[in-house]
Amino acid sequence: MIDYLNPTDLGDFSPQGLSSGTATDVFVYAAGLAIDPETMARRKEAESIADETRICLENVATILADAGLTLRDVVKTTCYLQDEAHRFEFLDAYKGAFGEGPYPARSTFVLGIASNLRVQIEAVAVRPDAA
Protein backbone atom coordinates (compact mmCIF):
# COMPACT_ATOMS: atom_id res chain seq x y z
CA MET A 1 0.00 0.00 0.00
CA ILE A 2 1.26 3.48 -0.89
CA ASP A 3 -0.40 6.69 0.26
CA TYR A 4 0.45 9.99 -1.40
CA LEU A 5 0.71 12.78 1.14
CA ASN A 6 -0.27 16.27 0.01
CA PRO A 7 -1.24 18.33 3.06
CA THR A 8 -3.46 21.22 2.01
CA ASP A 9 -1.44 23.55 4.30
CA LEU A 10 1.53 23.19 1.93
CA GLY A 11 -0.34 23.83 -1.31
CA ASP A 12 -0.89 21.75 -4.42
CA PHE A 13 2.27 20.61 -6.16
CA SER A 14 0.50 18.16 -8.49
CA PRO A 15 0.67 20.55 -11.50
CA GLN A 16 4.47 20.21 -11.20
CA GLY A 17 4.22 16.41 -11.04
CA LEU A 18 5.07 16.27 -7.32
CA SER A 19 3.66 14.86 -4.12
CA SER A 20 4.92 16.32 -0.87
CA GLY A 21 5.38 12.84 0.53
CA THR A 22 4.58 9.18 0.21
CA ALA A 23 3.87 6.60 2.88
CA THR A 24 4.08 2.83 2.99
CA ASP A 25 3.32 0.43 5.82
CA VAL A 26 6.88 0.93 7.13
CA PHE A 27 8.41 4.11 5.67
CA VAL A 28 7.27 7.68 5.14
CA TYR A 29 9.18 9.89 2.68
CA ALA A 30 8.85 13.66 2.83
CA ALA A 31 10.30 16.50 0.77
CA GLY A 32 10.78 19.79 2.58
CA LEU A 33 10.84 22.88 0.38
CA ALA A 34 10.46 26.55 1.27
CA ILE A 35 8.61 27.16 -1.97
CA ASP A 36 5.36 28.81 -3.01
CA PRO A 37 3.53 26.17 -5.08
CA GLU A 38 1.78 28.79 -7.21
CA THR A 39 4.90 30.67 -8.31
CA MET A 40 7.45 27.87 -7.73
CA ALA A 41 9.73 30.53 -6.22
CA ARG A 42 11.29 30.66 -2.76
CA ARG A 43 8.80 31.84 -0.14
CA LYS A 44 9.25 35.48 0.86
CA GLU A 45 9.55 34.63 4.55
CA ALA A 46 12.63 32.48 3.79
CA GLU A 47 14.93 35.48 4.11
CA SER A 48 17.87 33.76 5.77
CA ILE A 49 19.31 30.26 5.45
CA ALA A 50 18.04 29.58 8.98
CA ASP A 51 14.52 30.67 7.94
CA GLU A 52 14.62 28.49 4.86
CA THR A 53 15.88 25.48 6.83
CA ARG A 54 13.22 25.98 9.50
CA ILE A 55 10.47 26.22 6.87
CA CYS A 56 11.73 23.07 5.12
CA LEU A 57 11.67 21.12 8.37
CA GLU A 58 8.27 22.54 9.39
CA ASN A 59 6.97 21.31 6.03
CA VAL A 60 8.52 17.88 6.62
CA ALA A 61 6.80 17.82 10.03
CA THR A 62 3.46 18.71 8.41
CA ILE A 63 3.84 15.89 5.87
CA LEU A 64 4.82 13.42 8.59
CA ALA A 65 1.82 14.49 10.69
CA ASP A 66 -0.43 13.46 7.78
CA ALA A 67 0.94 9.95 8.33
CA GLY A 68 0.69 10.14 12.13
CA LEU A 69 4.43 10.69 12.68
CA THR A 70 6.74 13.44 13.96
CA LEU A 71 10.32 14.55 13.36
CA ARG A 72 11.30 12.10 16.13
CA ASP A 73 10.43 9.27 13.70
CA VAL A 74 12.93 10.50 11.08
CA VAL A 75 15.85 8.10 10.64
CA LYS A 76 17.59 9.67 7.61
CA THR A 77 17.74 13.04 5.90
CA THR A 78 19.33 14.09 2.66
CA CYS A 79 20.03 17.81 2.66
CA TYR A 80 20.91 19.98 -0.29
CA LEU A 81 22.58 23.37 0.06
CA GLN A 82 23.12 25.82 -2.78
CA ASP A 83 26.40 27.10 -1.33
CA GLU A 84 29.00 25.73 1.08
CA ALA A 85 28.95 29.13 2.82
CA HIS A 86 25.43 28.25 4.08
CA ARG A 87 26.62 25.15 5.99
CA PHE A 88 27.01 26.54 9.53
CA GLU A 89 23.79 28.59 9.52
CA PHE A 90 21.99 25.54 8.12
CA LEU A 91 23.46 23.23 10.79
CA ASP A 92 22.38 25.51 13.65
CA ALA A 93 18.79 25.66 12.36
CA TYR A 94 18.75 21.93 11.58
CA LYS A 95 19.91 20.97 15.06
CA GLY A 96 17.41 23.40 16.55
CA ALA A 97 14.54 21.62 14.79
CA PHE A 98 15.60 18.22 16.11
CA GLY A 99 16.44 19.44 19.61
CA GLU A 100 19.07 17.73 21.72
CA GLY A 101 19.09 14.62 19.53
CA PRO A 102 19.50 11.88 18.81
CA TYR A 103 19.78 13.14 15.26
CA PRO A 104 18.87 11.16 12.17
CA ALA A 105 21.63 10.00 9.84
CA ARG A 106 22.31 12.81 7.36
CA SER A 107 23.97 13.31 4.02
CA THR A 108 24.54 16.90 2.92
CA PHE A 109 25.33 17.95 -0.63
CA VAL A 110 26.26 21.32 -2.11
CA LEU A 111 24.77 21.77 -5.58
CA GLY A 112 22.44 23.85 -7.71
CA ILE A 113 18.79 23.69 -6.63
CA ALA A 114 15.79 24.57 -8.82
CA SER A 115 13.52 27.58 -8.20
CA ASN A 116 16.27 29.67 -6.61
CA LEU A 117 16.08 27.60 -3.44
CA ARG A 118 19.10 27.55 -1.15
CA VAL A 119 18.02 24.59 1.00
CA GLN A 120 16.07 21.41 0.31
CA ILE A 121 15.59 18.55 2.76
CA GLU A 122 14.37 15.02 2.11
CA ALA A 123 13.45 12.90 5.09
CA VAL A 124 12.79 9.21 5.63
CA ALA A 125 10.80 8.22 8.70
CA VAL A 126 9.93 4.78 10.06
CA ARG A 127 6.60 3.95 11.60
CA PRO A 128 7.33 2.95 15.24
CA ASP A 129 4.94 0.00 15.11
CA ALA A 130 6.76 -1.34 12.02
CA ALA A 131 10.25 -1.22 13.53
Coordinates of C-alpha atoms in Angstrom, one line a residue:
M1 CA 0.0 0.0 0.0
I2 CA 1.3 3.5 -0.9
D3 CA -0.4 6.7 0.3
Y4 CA 0.4 10.0 -1.4
L5 CA 0.7 12.8 1.1
N6 CA -0.3 16.3 0.0
P7 CA -1.2 18.3 3.1
T8 CA -3.5 21.2 2.0
D9 CA -1.4 23.6 4.3
L10 CA 1.5 23.2 1.9
G11 CA -0.3 23.8 -1.3
D12 CA -0.9 21.7 -4.4
F13 CA 2.3 20.6 -6.2
S14 CA 0.5 18.2 -8.5
P15 CA 0.7 20.6 -11.5
Q16 CA 4.5 20.2 -11.2
G17 CA 4.2 16.4 -11.0
L18 CA 5.1 16.3 -7.3
S19 CA 3.7 14.9 -4.1
S20 CA 4.9 16.3 -0.9
G21 CA 5.4 12.8 0.5
T22 CA 4.6 9.2 0.2
A23 CA 3.9 6.6 2.9
T24 CA 4.1 2.8 3.0
D25 CA 3.3 0.4 5.8
V26 CA 6.9 0.9 7.1
F27 CA 8.4 4.1 5.7
V28 CA 7.3 7.7 5.1
Y29 CA 9.2 9.9 2.7
A30 CA 8.8 13.7 2.8
A31 CA 10.3 16.5 0.8
G32 CA 10.8 19.8 2.6
L33 CA 10.8 22.9 0.4
A34 CA 10.5 26.6 1.3
I35 CA 8.6 27.2 -2.0
D36 CA 5.4 28.8 -3.0
P37 CA 3.5 26.2 -5.1
E38 CA 1.8 28.8 -7.2
T39 CA 4.9 30.7 -8.3
M40 CA 7.5 27.9 -7.7
A41 CA 9.7 30.5 -6.2
R42 CA 11.3 30.7 -2.8
R43 CA 8.8 31.8 -0.1
K44 CA 9.3 35.5 0.9
E45 CA 9.6 34.6 4.5
A46 CA 12.6 32.5 3.8
E47 CA 14.9 35.5 4.1
S48 CA 17.9 33.8 5.8
I49 CA 19.3 30.3 5.5
A50 CA 18.0 29.6 9.0
D51 CA 14.5 30.7 7.9
E52 CA 14.6 28.5 4.9
T53 CA 15.9 25.5 6.8
R54 CA 13.2 26.0 9.5
I55 CA 10.5 26.2 6.9
C56 CA 11.7 23.1 5.1
L57 CA 11.7 21.1 8.4
E58 CA 8.3 22.5 9.4
N59 CA 7.0 21.3 6.0
V60 CA 8.5 17.9 6.6
A61 CA 6.8 17.8 10.0
T62 CA 3.5 18.7 8.4
I63 CA 3.8 15.9 5.9
L64 CA 4.8 13.4 8.6
A65 CA 1.8 14.5 10.7
D66 CA -0.4 13.5 7.8
A67 CA 0.9 9.9 8.3
G68 CA 0.7 10.1 12.1
L69 CA 4.4 10.7 12.7
T70 CA 6.7 13.4 14.0
L71 CA 10.3 14.5 13.4
R72 CA 11.3 12.1 16.1
D73 CA 10.4 9.3 13.7
V74 CA 12.9 10.5 11.1
V75 CA 15.9 8.1 10.6
K76 CA 17.6 9.7 7.6
T77 CA 17.7 13.0 5.9
T78 CA 19.3 14.1 2.7
C79 CA 20.0 17.8 2.7
Y80 CA 20.9 20.0 -0.3
L81 CA 22.6 23.4 0.1
Q82 CA 23.1 25.8 -2.8
D83 CA 26.4 27.1 -1.3
E84 CA 29.0 25.7 1.1
A85 CA 28.9 29.1 2.8
H86 CA 25.4 28.3 4.1
R87 CA 26.6 25.2 6.0
F88 CA 27.0 26.5 9.5
E89 CA 23.8 28.6 9.5
F90 CA 22.0 25.5 8.1
L91 CA 23.5 23.2 10.8
D92 CA 22.4 25.5 13.7
A93 CA 18.8 25.7 12.4
Y94 CA 18.7 21.9 11.6
K95 CA 19.9 21.0 15.1
G96 CA 17.4 23.4 16.5
A97 CA 14.5 21.6 14.8
F98 CA 15.6 18.2 16.1
G99 CA 16.4 19.4 19.6
E100 CA 19.1 17.7 21.7
G101 CA 19.1 14.6 19.5
P102 CA 19.5 11.9 18.8
Y103 CA 19.8 13.1 15.3
P104 CA 18.9 11.2 12.2
A105 CA 21.6 10.0 9.8
R106 CA 22.3 12.8 7.4
S107 CA 24.0 13.3 4.0
T108 CA 24.5 16.9 2.9
F109 CA 25.3 18.0 -0.6
V110 CA 26.3 21.3 -2.1
L111 CA 24.8 21.8 -5.6
G112 CA 22.4 23.8 -7.7
I113 CA 18.8 23.7 -6.6
A114 CA 15.8 24.6 -8.8
S115 CA 13.5 27.6 -8.2
N116 CA 16.3 29.7 -6.6
L117 CA 16.1 27.6 -3.4
R118 CA 19.1 27.5 -1.1
V119 CA 18.0 24.6 1.0
Q120 CA 16.1 21.4 0.3
I121 CA 15.6 18.6 2.8
E122 CA 14.4 15.0 2.1
A123 CA 13.4 12.9 5.1
V124 CA 12.8 9.2 5.6
A125 CA 10.8 8.2 8.7
V126 CA 9.9 4.8 10.1
R127 CA 6.6 4.0 11.6
P128 CA 7.3 3.0 15.2
D129 CA 4.9 0.0 15.1
A130 CA 6.8 -1.3 12.0
A131 CA 10.3 -1.2 13.5

